[in-house]
Amino acid sequence: YFAEPFSLLCQRGFNVNRIVGGGPPLLHLAIRLPDPYFEAVMKAGADPNLQCPVAVAVSSGKLQHVKALFKAGARKNDPEILS
């Protein structure tokens, strides 16, 4: 299962906010996967404002993730959300 090995990676310094090769942040991918992935990435310290994950959650129909992102400090006035 994902959460336990992922947790070990984070304990060893894995940066969940690092962007590699111009791809999306890990949080964007986790939003589209089953909830435990999203929860593990958020618990590991994902930035709720890095490349507007709220817009990804809205477009993916994940209202529970939108709420969690706002609770974690996502900006409510981000232009990507309002467009």
mmCIF file of C-alpha atoms in Angstrom:
data_model
loop_
_atom_site.group_PDB
_atom_site.id
_atom_site.type_symbol
_atom_site.label_atom_id
_atom_site.label_comp_id
_atom_site.label_asym_id
_atom_site.label_seq_id
_atom_site.Cartn_x
_atom_site.Cartn_y
_atom_site.Cartn_z
ATOM 1 C CA TYR A 1 0.000 0.000 0.000
ATOM 2 C CA PHE A 2 1.167 3.512 -0.845
ATOM 3 C CA ALA A 3 0.930 5.457 2.422
ATOM 4 C CA GLU A 4 3.502 3.510 4.444
ATOM 5 C CA PRO A 5 6.360 3.435 1.873
ATOM 6 C CA PHE A 6 5.616 7.043 0.969
ATOM 7 C CA SER A 7 5.800 8.025 4.618
ATOM 8 C CA LEU A 8 9.233 6.391 4.858
ATOM 9 C CA LEU A 9 10.433 8.344 1.814
ATOM 10 C CA CYS A 10 9.301 11.602 3.403
ATOM 11 C CA GLN A 11 11.078 10.753 6.638
ATOM 12 C CA ARG A 12 14.254 10.345 4.604
ATOM 13 C CA GLY A 13 13.939 13.785 3.021
ATOM 14 C CA PHE A 14 11.776 13.263 -0.080
ATOM 15 C CA ASN A 15 10.400 16.665 -1.092
ATOM 16 C CA VAL A 16 6.737 16.403 -2.139
ATOM 17 C CA ASN A 17 6.859 19.936 -3.562
ATOM 18 C CA ARG A 18 9.764 19.362 -5.921
ATOM 19 C CA ILE A 19 8.935 19.727 -9.586
ATOM 20 C CA VAL A 20 10.944 17.493 -11.894
ATOM 21 C CA GLY A 21 11.409 18.126 -15.594
ATOM 22 C CA GLY A 22 8.638 20.713 -15.841
ATOM 23 C CA GLY A 23 5.969 18.184 -14.866
ATOM 24 C CA PRO A 24 3.134 18.807 -12.436
ATOM 25 C CA PRO A 25 3.628 18.716 -8.676
ATOM 26 C CA LEU A 26 2.977 15.382 -6.984
ATOM 27 C CA LEU A 27 -0.127 16.872 -5.370
ATOM 28 C CA HIS A 28 -1.738 17.355 -8.797
ATOM 29 C CA LEU A 29 -1.272 13.665 -9.538
ATOM 30 C CA ALA A 30 -2.469 12.608 -6.086
ATOM 31 C CA ILE A 31 -5.700 14.570 -6.537
ATOM 32 C CA ARG A 32 -6.619 12.358 -9.484
ATOM 33 C CA LEU A 33 -5.841 9.115 -7.623
ATOM 34 C CA PRO A 34 -7.815 7.419 -4.825
ATOM 35 C CA ASP A 35 -8.136 9.446 -1.621
ATOM 36 C CA PRO A 36 -5.338 7.742 0.388
ATOM 37 C CA TYR A 37 -2.775 9.102 -2.082
ATOM 38 C CA PHE A 38 -4.048 12.654 -1.665
ATOM 39 C CA GLU A 39 -4.133 12.294 2.112
ATOM 40 C CA ALA A 40 -0.563 10.950 2.248
ATOM 41 C CA VAL A 41 0.811 13.733 0.049
ATOM 42 C CA MET A 42 -0.983 16.409 2.091
ATOM 43 C CA LYS A 43 0.252 14.863 5.340
ATOM 44 C CA ALA A 44 3.793 14.961 3.923
ATOM 45 C CA GLY A 45 3.569 18.747 3.584
ATOM 46 C CA ALA A 46 2.365 19.415 0.049
ATOM 47 C CA ASP A 47 2.029 23.124 -0.718
ATOM 48 C CA PRO A 48 -1.686 23.873 -1.282
ATOM 49 C CA ASN A 49 -0.725 26.849 -3.468
ATOM 50 C CA LEU A 50 1.894 25.264 -5.737
ATOM 51 C CA GLN A 51 0.564 25.578 -9.291
ATOM 52 C CA CYS A 52 -3.049 25.883 -8.073
ATOM 53 C CA PRO A 53 -4.068 22.367 -7.039
ATOM 54 C CA VAL A 54 -7.543 23.718 -6.224
ATOM 55 C CA ALA A 55 -8.206 24.154 -9.956
ATOM 56 C CA VAL A 56 -7.105 20.529 -10.515
ATOM 57 C CA ALA A 57 -9.412 19.307 -7.741
ATOM 58 C CA VAL A 58 -12.345 21.303 -9.141
ATOM 59 C CA SER A 59 -11.791 20.025 -12.691
ATOM 60 C CA SER A 60 -11.501 16.465 -11.314
ATOM 61 C CA GLY A 61 -14.764 16.788 -9.385
ATOM 62 C CA LYS A 62 -13.046 16.209 -6.032
ATOM 63 C CA LEU A 63 -14.985 18.575 -3.752
ATOM 64 C CA GLN A 64 -13.570 16.910 -0.633
ATOM 65 C CA HIS A 65 -10.067 17.749 -1.860
ATOM 66 C CA VAL A 66 -11.055 21.358 -2.586
ATOM 67 C CA LYS A 67 -12.248 21.673 1.009
ATOM 68 C CA ALA A 68 -9.071 20.053 2.356
ATOM 69 C CA LEU A 69 -6.873 22.355 0.269
ATOM 70 C CA PHE A 70 -8.668 25.460 1.537
ATOM 71 C CA LYS A 71 -8.385 24.160 5.085
ATOM 72 C CA ALA A 72 -4.634 23.725 4.494
ATOM 73 C CA GLY A 73 -4.301 27.356 3.378
ATOM 74 C CA ALA A 74 -4.943 27.398 -0.372
ATOM 75 C CA ARG A 75 -5.610 30.891 -1.720
ATOM 76 C CA LYS A 76 -9.280 31.418 -2.501
ATOM 77 C CA ASN A 77 -8.598 34.277 -4.897
ATOM 78 C CA ASP A 78 -6.120 32.524 -7.190
ATOM 79 C CA PRO A 79 -6.776 33.626 -10.807
ATOM 80 C CA GLU A 80 -6.685 29.997 -12.005
ATOM 81 C CA ILE A 81 -9.655 29.180 -9.771
ATOM 82 C CA LEU A 82 -11.648 32.192 -10.896
ATOM 83 C CA SER A 83 -11.175 31.650 -14.630
#
